[in-house]
PDB file of C-alpha atoms in Angstrom:
ATOM      1  CA  GLY A   1     -37.716  10.885 -38.088  1.00 79.00           C
ATOM      2  CA  GLU A   2     -33.978  10.802 -38.681  1.00 82.00           C
ATOM      3  CA  THR A   3     -31.623  12.788 -36.512  1.00 82.00           C
ATOM      4  CA  GLY A   4     -30.712  16.092 -38.087  1.00 84.00           C
ATOM      5  CA  ASP A   5     -27.225  17.335 -38.876  1.00 84.00           C
ATOM      6  CA  PRO A   6     -25.306  18.983 -36.004  1.00 85.00           C
ATOM      7  CA  GLY A   7     -25.786  22.732 -35.802  1.00 85.00           C
ATOM      8  CA  ASP A   8     -23.029  25.317 -36.082  1.00 87.00           C
ATOM      9  CA  GLN A   9     -20.789  25.785 -33.095  1.00 87.00           C
ATOM     10  CA  GLY A  10     -21.891  28.640 -30.871  1.00 86.00           C
ATOM     11  CA  ASP A  11     -19.827  31.703 -30.079  1.00 86.00           C
ATOM     12  CA  PRO A  12     -17.306  31.441 -27.196  1.00 88.00           C
ATOM     13  CA  GLY A  13     -18.720  32.470 -23.833  1.00 87.00           C
ATOM     14  CA  ALA A  14     -17.580  35.517 -21.943  1.00 88.00           C
ATOM     15  CA  GLN A  15     -14.346  35.301 -19.978  1.00 89.00           C
ATOM     16  CA  GLY A  16     -14.879  34.343 -16.355  1.00 86.00           C
ATOM     17  CA  ASP A  17     -13.978  36.524 -13.430  1.00 83.00           C
ATOM     18  CA  PRO A  18     -10.331  36.401 -12.271  1.00 81.00           C
ATOM     19  CA  GLY A  19      -9.666  33.920  -9.492  1.00 71.00           C
ATOM     20  CA  PRO A  20      -8.273  34.918  -6.123  1.00 68.00           C
ATOM     21  CA  GLU A  21      -4.648  35.968  -6.031  1.00 62.00           C
ATOM     22  CA  GLY A  22      -2.339  33.115  -5.108  1.00 57.00           C
ATOM     23  CA  PRO A  23       0.222  33.297  -2.318  1.00 56.00           C
ATOM     24  CA  SER A  24       3.480  35.103  -3.028  1.00 60.00           C
ATOM     25  CA  ALA A  25       6.765  33.287  -3.355  1.00 57.00           C
ATOM     26  CA  ALA A  26       7.662  34.573   0.110  1.00 78.00           C
ATOM     27  CA  GLU A  27       4.701  32.710   1.618  1.00 96.00           C
ATOM     28  CA  VAL A  28       5.194  29.239   0.118  1.00 98.00           C
ATOM     29  CA  PHE A  29       7.986  26.918  -0.972  1.00 97.00           C
ATOM     30  CA  ASN A  30       8.208  23.763  -3.052  1.00 97.00           C
ATOM     31  CA  ALA A  31       8.782  20.842  -0.689  1.00 96.00           C
ATOM     32  CA  GLN A  32      10.267  18.753  -3.509  1.00 95.00           C
ATOM     33  CA  SER A  33      13.060  21.151  -4.463  1.00 94.00           C
ATOM     34  CA  ASP A  34      13.643  23.478  -1.501  1.00 96.00           C
ATOM     35  CA  PRO A  35      15.046  21.659   1.558  1.00 93.00           C
ATOM     36  CA  SER A  36      13.964  23.046   4.920  1.00 95.00           C
ATOM     37  CA  GLU A  37      15.605  22.654   8.326  1.00 94.00           C
ATOM     38  CA  GLU A  38      12.274  22.440  10.119  1.00 96.00           C
ATOM     39  CA  LEU A  39       8.758  21.352   9.206  1.00 97.00           C
ATOM     40  CA  VAL A  40       5.713  21.957  11.404  1.00 98.00           C
ATOM     41  CA  ALA A  41       2.489  20.097  10.654  1.00 98.00           C
ATOM     42  CA  THR A  42      -1.003  20.541  12.084  1.00 98.00           C
ATOM     43  CA  ILE A  43      -4.107  18.398  11.738  1.00 98.00           C
ATOM     44  CA  ASP A  44      -6.909  20.845  10.988  1.00 98.00           C
ATOM     45  CA  GLY A  45      -9.824  18.444  10.740  1.00 98.00           C
ATOM     46  CA  VAL A  46     -10.881  14.789  10.560  1.00 98.00           C
ATOM     47  CA  VAL A  47     -14.233  13.801   9.065  1.00 98.00           C
ATOM     48  CA  ILE A  48     -15.435  10.182   9.064  1.00 98.00           C
ATOM     49  CA  ASP A  49     -19.021  10.180   7.853  1.00 94.00           C
ATOM     50  CA  GLY A  50     -20.083   6.875   6.361  1.00 91.00           C
ATOM     51  CA  GLY A  51     -17.046   6.447   4.156  1.00 95.00           C
ATOM     52  CA  PRO A  52     -13.268   6.926   3.915  1.00 98.00           C
ATOM     53  CA  PRO A  53     -11.785   9.451   6.390  1.00 98.00           C
ATOM     54  CA  VAL A  54     -11.116  12.933   5.033  1.00 98.00           C
ATOM     55  CA  ILE A  55      -8.145  14.661   6.662  1.00 98.00           C
ATOM     56  CA  SER A  56      -7.296  18.363   6.479  1.00 98.00           C
ATOM     57  CA  PHE A  57      -3.733  19.281   7.407  1.00 98.00           C
ATOM     58  CA  THR A  58      -1.208  22.085   6.999  1.00 98.00           C
ATOM     59  CA  LEU A  59       2.568  21.917   6.618  1.00 98.00           C
ATOM     60  CA  ARG A  60       4.874  24.924   7.133  1.00 98.00           C
ATOM     61  CA  ASP A  61       8.573  25.506   7.589  1.00 97.00           C
ATOM     62  CA  GLY A  62      10.235  27.300  10.495  1.00 96.00           C
ATOM     63  CA  PHE A  63       9.622  30.674   8.818  1.00 96.00           C
ATOM     64  CA  GLY A  64       5.894  30.058   8.471  1.00 97.00           C
ATOM     65  CA  ARG A  65       5.975  29.422   4.717  1.00 98.00           C
ATOM     66  CA  GLY A  66       3.496  26.863   3.413  1.00 98.00           C
ATOM     67  CA  ALA A  67       4.987  23.679   1.922  1.00 98.00           C
ATOM     68  CA  THR A  68       3.508  22.864  -1.495  1.00 98.00           C
ATOM     69  CA  SER A  69       3.888  19.953  -3.918  1.00 97.00           C
ATOM     70  CA  LEU A  70       3.665  17.019  -1.494  1.00 97.00           C
ATOM     71  CA  THR A  71       2.692  13.778  -3.227  1.00 97.00           C
ATOM     72  CA  ALA A  72       0.812  10.652  -2.199  1.00 97.00           C
ATOM     73  CA  GLY A  73       0.759   7.122  -3.528  1.00 95.00           C
ATOM     74  CA  GLY A  74       3.190   4.226  -3.577  1.00 91.00           C
ATOM     75  CA  ARG A  75       6.610   4.041  -1.997  1.00 90.00           C
ATOM     76  CA  ASN A  76       7.689   7.390  -3.468  1.00 92.00           C
ATOM     77  CA  GLY A  77       4.845   9.433  -1.996  1.00 96.00           C
ATOM     78  CA  ASN A  78       5.600  11.874   0.825  1.00 97.00           C
ATOM     79  CA  ILE A  79       2.694  11.067   3.116  1.00 97.00           C
ATOM     80  CA  ARG A  80       1.055   8.151   4.874  1.00 97.00           C
ATOM     81  CA  PHE A  81      -1.449   7.825   7.696  1.00 98.00           C
ATOM     82  CA  THR A  82      -2.239   5.241  10.355  1.00 98.00           C
ATOM     83  CA  LEU A  83      -5.581   5.184  12.137  1.00 98.00           C
ATOM     84  CA  ALA A  84      -6.300   3.139  15.260  1.00 98.00           C
ATOM     85  CA  LYS A  85      -9.024   2.995  17.888  1.00 98.00           C
ATOM     86  CA  LEU A  86      -8.436   2.469  21.605  1.00 98.00           C
ATOM     87  CA  LEU A  87     -10.183  -0.719  22.710  1.00 96.00           C
ATOM     88  CA  PRO A  88     -11.653  -0.558  26.240  1.00 95.00           C
ATOM     89  CA  ALA A  89     -10.211  -2.678  29.026  1.00 93.00           C
ATOM     90  CA  ALA A  90     -12.040  -6.011  29.275  1.00 90.00           C
ATOM     91  CA  ASP A  91     -11.677  -9.494  30.797  1.00 90.00           C
ATOM     92  CA  GLY A  92      -8.682  -8.467  32.867  1.00 87.00           C
ATOM     93  CA  ASN A  93      -6.832  -7.017  29.889  1.00 87.00           C
ATOM     94  CA  SER A  94      -5.797  -3.368  29.681  1.00 89.00           C
ATOM     95  CA  THR A  95      -6.777  -0.967  26.946  1.00 94.00           C
ATOM     96  CA  ALA A  96      -5.060  -1.530  23.594  1.00 94.00           C
ATOM     97  CA  TRP A  97      -4.827   0.175  20.212  1.00 96.00           C
ATOM     98  CA  GLN A  98      -6.352  -1.559  17.180  1.00 97.00           C
ATOM     99  CA  ASN A  99      -5.365  -0.396  13.701  1.00 97.00           C
ATOM    100  CA  TYR A 100      -8.134  -0.226  11.092  1.00 98.00           C
ATOM    101  CA  VAL A 101      -5.839  -0.766   8.093  1.00 97.00           C
ATOM    102  CA  ASN A 102      -4.181  -4.181   7.982  1.00 97.00           C
ATOM    103  CA  ARG A 103      -2.420  -6.445   5.514  1.00 95.00           C
ATOM    104  CA  LEU A 104      -1.694 -10.158   5.214  1.00 93.00           C
ATOM    105  CA  ARG A 105       2.052 -10.840   5.181  1.00 90.00           C
ATOM    106  CA  ASP A 106       3.419 -14.394   5.073  1.00 89.00           C
ATOM    107  CA  GLY A 107       0.266 -15.681   6.706  1.00 89.00           C
ATOM    108  CA  ALA A 108       0.264 -13.092   9.507  1.00 91.00           C
ATOM    109  CA  ILE A 109      -2.167 -10.185   9.795  1.00 92.00           C
ATOM    110  CA  GLN A 110      -0.191  -7.008  10.369  1.00 94.00           C
ATOM    111  CA  PRO A 111      -1.268  -3.371  10.826  1.00 96.00           C
ATOM    112  CA  THR A 112      -0.145  -0.962   8.121  1.00 96.00           C
ATOM    113  CA  TYR A 113      -0.834   2.542   6.807  1.00 97.00           C
ATOM    114  CA  ASP A 114      -2.967   4.270   4.180  1.00 98.00           C
ATOM    115  CA  ARG A 115      -0.920   6.013   1.473  1.00 98.00           C
ATOM    116  CA  ASP A 116      -2.752   5.480  -1.819  1.00 98.00           C
ATOM    117  CA  GLY A 117      -5.717   7.774  -1.242  1.00 98.00           C
ATOM    118  CA  THR A 118      -6.394  11.120  -2.920  1.00 98.00           C
ATOM    119  CA  LEU A 119      -4.288  14.152  -1.961  1.00 98.00           C
ATOM    120  CA  GLU A 120      -5.450  17.664  -2.844  1.00 98.00           C
ATOM    121  CA  ASP A 121      -2.807  20.400  -2.679  1.00 98.00           C
ATOM    122  CA  HIS A 122      -4.442  23.801  -2.059  1.00 98.00           C
ATOM    123  CA  GLY A 123      -1.251  25.683  -3.006  1.00 97.00           C
ATOM    124  CA  ASP A 124      -0.742  27.480   0.309  1.00 98.00           C
ATOM    125  CA  GLY A 125       0.624  24.698   2.537  1.00 98.00           C
ATOM    126  CA  SER A 126      -2.800  23.217   3.289  1.00 98.00           C
ATOM    127  CA  TYR A 127      -3.954  19.837   1.998  1.00 98.00           C
ATOM    128  CA  THR A 128      -6.910  17.500   2.019  1.00 98.00           C
ATOM    129  CA  TYR A 129      -6.272  13.748   2.027  1.00 98.00           C
ATOM    130  CA  THR A 130      -9.040  11.186   1.503  1.00 98.00           C
ATOM    131  CA  PHE A 131      -8.211   7.659   2.647  1.00 98.00           C
ATOM    132  CA  LEU A 132      -8.326   4.808   0.176  1.00 98.00           C
ATOM    133  CA  ALA A 133      -9.682   2.581   2.956  1.00 98.00           C
ATOM    134  CA  ASP A 134     -13.282   2.991   4.088  1.00 98.00           C
ATOM    135  CA  VAL A 135     -12.755   2.466   7.816  1.00 98.00           C
ATOM    136  CA  THR A 136     -16.509   2.340   8.389  1.00 98.00           C
ATOM    137  CA  ASN A 137     -16.617  -0.969   6.475  1.00 97.00           C
ATOM    138  CA  ILE A 138     -13.401  -2.923   7.055  1.00 97.00           C
ATOM    139  CA  THR A 139     -13.826  -6.673   6.503  1.00 96.00           C
ATOM    140  CA  GLU A 140     -10.524  -7.898   5.007  1.00 95.00           C
ATOM    141  CA  PRO A 141      -8.062  -9.229   5.979  1.00 95.00           C
ATOM    142  CA  LEU A 142      -9.406  -8.491   9.478  1.00 95.00           C
ATOM    143  CA  ALA A 143     -12.889  -7.246  10.318  1.00 97.00           C
ATOM    144  CA  VAL A 144     -12.486  -4.106  12.448  1.00 97.00           C
ATOM    145  CA  PRO A 145     -15.809  -2.493  13.416  1.00 97.00           C
ATOM    146  CA  PHE A 146     -15.910   1.292  13.306  1.00 98.00           C
ATOM    147  CA  GLU A 147     -16.739   2.600  16.803  1.00 98.00           C
ATOM    148  CA  PRO A 148     -17.101   6.400  16.682  1.00 98.00           C
ATOM    149  CA  THR A 149     -17.535   6.774  20.448  1.00 97.00           C
ATOM    150  CA  LEU A 150     -14.038   5.463  21.242  1.00 98.00           C
ATOM    151  CA  THR A 151     -10.776   7.398  21.372  1.00 98.00           C
ATOM    152  CA  HIS A 152      -9.019   7.241  18.004  1.00 98.00           C
ATOM    153  CA  ARG A 153      -5.431   8.065  17.068  1.00 98.00           C
ATOM    154  CA  LEU A 154      -4.527   9.350  13.623  1.00 98.00           C
ATOM    155  CA  VAL A 155      -0.817   9.697  12.804  1.00 98.00           C
ATOM    156  CA  LEU A 156       0.518  11.648   9.833  1.00 98.00           C
ATOM    157  CA  GLN A 157       3.974  10.725   8.569  1.00 98.00           C
ATOM    158  CA  ILE A 158       5.736  13.016   6.103  1.00 97.00           C
ATOM    159  CA  SER A 159       9.047  11.880   4.639  1.00 95.00           C
ATOM    160  CA  GLY A 160      11.047  11.687   1.460  1.00 90.00           C
ATOM    161  CA  GLY A 161      13.548  13.837  -0.366  1.00 85.00           C
ATOM    162  CA  GLU A 162      15.799  16.071   1.712  1.00 90.00           C
ATOM    163  CA  GLN A 163      13.088  17.347   4.046  1.00 94.00           C
ATOM    164  CA  PRO A 164      13.106  16.487   7.761  1.00 96.00           C
ATOM    165  CA  ALA A 165      10.645  13.757   8.705  1.00 96.00           C
ATOM    166  CA  VAL A 166       7.383  14.528  10.497  1.00 97.00           C
ATOM    167  CA  ASN A 167       5.468  12.188  12.835  1.00 98.00           C
ATOM    168  CA  LEU A 168       2.273  13.897  13.997  1.00 98.00           C
ATOM    169  CA  PRO A 169      -0.150  12.004  16.290  1.00 98.00           C
ATOM    170  CA  HIS A 170      -3.670  13.381  16.666  1.00 98.00           C
ATOM    171  CA  ASP A 171      -6.102  11.901  19.197  1.00 98.00           C
ATOM    172  CA  PHE A 172      -9.842  12.498  18.760  1.00 98.00           C
ATOM    173  CA  VAL A 173     -13.285  10.931  19.121  1.00 98.00           C
ATOM    174  CA  PRO A 174     -15.047  10.655  15.739  1.00 98.00           C
ATOM    175  CA  ASN A 175     -18.502  11.582  17.068  1.00 97.00           C
ATOM    176  CA  GLY A 176     -17.102  14.832  18.454  1.00 96.00           C
ATOM    177  CA  SER A 177     -17.102  13.869  22.142  1.00 97.00           C
ATOM    178  CA  GLU A 178     -14.321  14.808  24.527  1.00 97.00           C
ATOM    179  CA  ILE A 179     -11.458  12.346  25.009  1.00 97.00           C
ATOM    180  CA  THR A 180     -11.910  10.553  28.334  1.00 95.00           C
ATOM    181  CA  THR A 181      -9.577   7.572  27.821  1.00 94.00           C
ATOM    182  CA  THR A 182      -6.104   7.287  26.347  1.00 94.00           C
ATOM    183  CA  ARG A 183      -3.099   4.974  26.591  1.00 93.00           C
ATOM    184  CA  ASP A 184       0.574   5.996  26.567  1.00 89.00           C
ATOM    185  CA  ILE A 185       2.868   3.371  28.055  1.00 84.00           C
ATOM    186  CA  VAL A 186       6.118   5.169  27.241  1.00 89.00           C
ATOM    187  CA  THR A 187       7.243   8.579  26.006  1.00 89.00           C
ATOM    188  CA  VAL A 188       9.787   9.225  23.284  1.00 90.00           C
ATOM    189  CA  ALA A 189      11.561  11.643  25.656  1.00 92.00           C
ATOM    190  CA  SER A 190      12.186   8.734  28.030  1.00 92.00           C
ATOM    191  CA  CYS A 191      13.561   6.574  25.212  1.00 92.00           C
ATOM    192  CA  ASN A 192      15.827   9.355  24.008  1.00 92.00           C
ATOM    193  CA  GLN A 193      17.561   9.678  27.371  1.00 93.00           C
ATOM    194  CA  CYS A 194      19.618   6.731  26.130  1.00 92.00           C
ATOM    195  CA  HIS A 195      18.913   6.489  22.415  1.00 90.00           C
ATOM    196  CA  ASN A 196      19.680  10.169  21.688  1.00 88.00           C
ATOM    197  CA  LYS A 197      17.163  10.009  18.847  1.00 89.00           C
ATOM    198  CA  LEU A 198      14.999   6.946  18.547  1.00 89.00           C
ATOM    199  CA  GLU A 199      14.303   6.165  14.883  1.00 92.00           C
ATOM    200  CA  PHE A 200      13.097   2.992  13.178  1.00 91.00           C
ATOM    201  CA  HIS A 201      11.729   2.006   9.775  1.00 90.00           C
ATOM    202  CA  GLY A 202      13.618   4.921   8.272  1.00 86.00           C
ATOM    203  CA  THR A 203      11.729   7.963   9.570  1.00 93.00           C
ATOM    204  CA  ARG A 204       9.510   6.863  12.476  1.00 94.00           C
ATOM    205  CA  TYR A 205      10.546   8.283  15.806  1.00 94.00           C
ATOM    206  CA  ASP A 206       7.469   8.985  17.962  1.00 95.00           C
ATOM    207  CA  THR A 207       6.323   6.178  20.272  1.00 95.00           C
ATOM    208  CA  ARG A 208       2.730   7.423  19.926  1.00 96.00           C
ATOM    209  CA  TYR A 209       3.111   6.455  16.265  1.00 96.00           C
ATOM    210  CA  CYS A 210       4.723   3.094  17.071  1.00 95.00           C
ATOM    211  CA  VAL A 211       1.743   1.839  19.092  1.00 95.00           C
ATOM    212  CA  THR A 212      -0.724   2.307  16.237  1.00 96.00           C
ATOM    213  CA  CYS A 213       0.939  -0.698  14.578  1.00 95.00           C
ATOM    214  CA  HIS A 214       2.858  -2.396  17.395  1.00 95.00           C
ATOM    215  CA  ASN A 215      -0.230  -3.532  19.289  1.00 91.00           C
ATOM    216  CA  PRO A 216      -1.409  -6.939  20.586  1.00 89.00           C
ATOM    217  CA  GLY A 217      -2.780  -8.061  17.223  1.00 85.00           C
ATOM    218  CA  ASN A 218       0.574  -7.691  15.435  1.00 92.00           C
ATOM    219  CA  THR A 219       2.595 -10.890  15.023  1.00 92.00           C
ATOM    220  CA  ASP A 220       6.038 -11.440  13.534  1.00 92.00           C
ATOM    221  CA  PRO A 221       5.481 -13.993  10.733  1.00 91.00           C
ATOM    222  CA  GLU A 222       9.013 -15.386  11.124  1.00 91.00           C
ATOM    223  CA  THR A 223       8.773 -16.184  14.842  1.00 92.00           C
ATOM    224  CA  ASP A 224       5.000 -16.164  15.482  1.00 91.00           C
ATOM    225  CA  LEU A 225       5.704 -13.947  18.517  1.00 92.00           C
ATOM    226  CA  THR A 226       3.762 -10.787  19.217  1.00 93.00           C
ATOM    227  CA  VAL A 227       5.470  -7.513  18.396  1.00 94.00           C
ATOM    228  CA  ASN A 228       3.204  -5.569  20.744  1.00 92.00           C
ATOM    229  CA  LEU A 229       5.357  -2.602  21.767  1.00 92.00           C
ATOM    230  CA  GLY A 230       5.563  -3.342  25.495  1.00 91.00           C
ATOM    231  CA  PHE A 231       6.416  -7.038  25.013  1.00 92.00           C
ATOM    232  CA  MET A 232       8.888  -6.410  22.196  1.00 93.00           C
ATOM    233  CA  VAL A 233      10.751  -3.547  23.881  1.00 93.00           C
ATOM    234  CA  HIS A 234      11.197  -5.458  27.140  1.00 93.00           C
ATOM    235  CA  LYS A 235      12.479  -8.477  25.211  1.00 94.00           C
ATOM    236  CA  ILE A 236      14.934  -6.339  23.213  1.00 94.00           C
ATOM    237  CA  HIS A 237      16.332  -4.612  26.294  1.00 94.00           C
ATOM    238  CA  GLN A 238      16.819  -7.930  28.104  1.00 95.00           C
ATOM    239  CA  GLY A 239      18.487  -9.397  25.019  1.00 94.00           C
ATOM    240  CA  ALA A 240      21.436 -11.475  26.192  1.00 95.00           C
ATOM    241  CA  ARG A 241      19.828 -12.091  29.606  1.00 95.00           C
ATOM    242  CA  LEU A 242      16.679 -13.745  28.287  1.00 95.00           C
ATOM    243  CA  PRO A 243      16.444 -17.332  29.601  1.00 95.00           C
ATOM    244  CA  SER A 244      15.879 -18.605  26.058  1.00 93.00           C
ATOM    245  CA  VAL A 245      19.054 -16.848  24.859  1.00 95.00           C
ATOM    246  CA  GLU A 246      21.099 -18.029  27.845  1.00 95.00           C
ATOM    247  CA  ALA A 247      19.957 -21.539  26.927  1.00 95.00           C
ATOM    248  CA  GLY A 248      21.423 -21.134  23.445  1.00 95.00           C
ATOM    249  CA  GLY A 249      18.469 -19.643  21.590  1.00 94.00           C
ATOM    250  CA  THR A 250      17.959 -16.248  19.999  1.00 95.00           C
ATOM    251  CA  TYR A 251      15.484 -13.394  20.124  1.00 94.00           C
ATOM    252  CA  THR A 252      14.658 -11.787  16.799  1.00 95.00           C
ATOM    253  CA  ALA A 253      11.999  -9.281  15.762  1.00 93.00           C
ATOM    254  CA  GLY A 254      11.385  -7.983  12.271  1.00 88.00           C
ATOM    255  CA  GLY A 255      14.310 -10.010  10.953  1.00 90.00           C
ATOM    256  CA  ARG A 256      16.817  -8.423  13.363  1.00 93.00           C
ATOM    257  CA  ASP A 257      18.655 -10.388  16.042  1.00 95.00           C
ATOM    258  CA  TYR A 258      18.697  -8.728  19.484  1.00 96.00           C
ATOM    259  CA  SER A 259      20.257 -11.626  21.359  1.00 96.00           C
ATOM    260  CA  ASP A 260      23.457  -9.715  22.159  1.00 95.00           C
ATOM    261  CA  VAL A 261      21.808  -6.600  23.622  1.00 94.00           C
ATOM    262  CA  GLU A 262      23.134  -5.797  27.094  1.00 90.00           C
TER     263      GLU A 262
END
């Protein structure tokens, strides 16, 4: 038979129970409008279970207040993550970091970061970020197999507005095993003996962050030279004394000319 007419709207349901009391204004601050002199971040958990990584982290100021209102997405977002695995030594080569998230730029495959995933603000300084990239199934522009038994390095970058920048590396093994292998070829403290405060790409200052992108697979599309951190840094510091420069050539990386470095 034909469908009958809609019935009358039912009475409103009973009011639900009150939710938990939120943090007081003394316990949190708005990271977009309240500049802080110090920010302290912690990685509270990393879950990679057959899909995009899910990251739990907390951000507080020097007084212990939770930072709320961080944003993700696009160039104006406050957060981004890199994720790399540590490849074992093989065929006479040493261990090396391999980023899962890559892009194609002017014909060159370059490591990059994840910033367009989903960010959940819990209102007390804690957050949950779900990657856009499914690192368990990376095929383009470079196939990078997910290997949960290897050492991995996650780096959280927080920047934007008038807040101090945060670079937070976090090493772990996705299957929960203990870390038995790592690779640190330089420390930022060593760099800063001369550089005072090393800082590149705006707000990146920790060499443990640098290596997640500046690894053997990263090539400068303008010169076709590797920008692996060890190779690039040695070239930069030799600068004017490089045989190619002494012969009248130049050494550039990332569009910057280092041929006059002494």
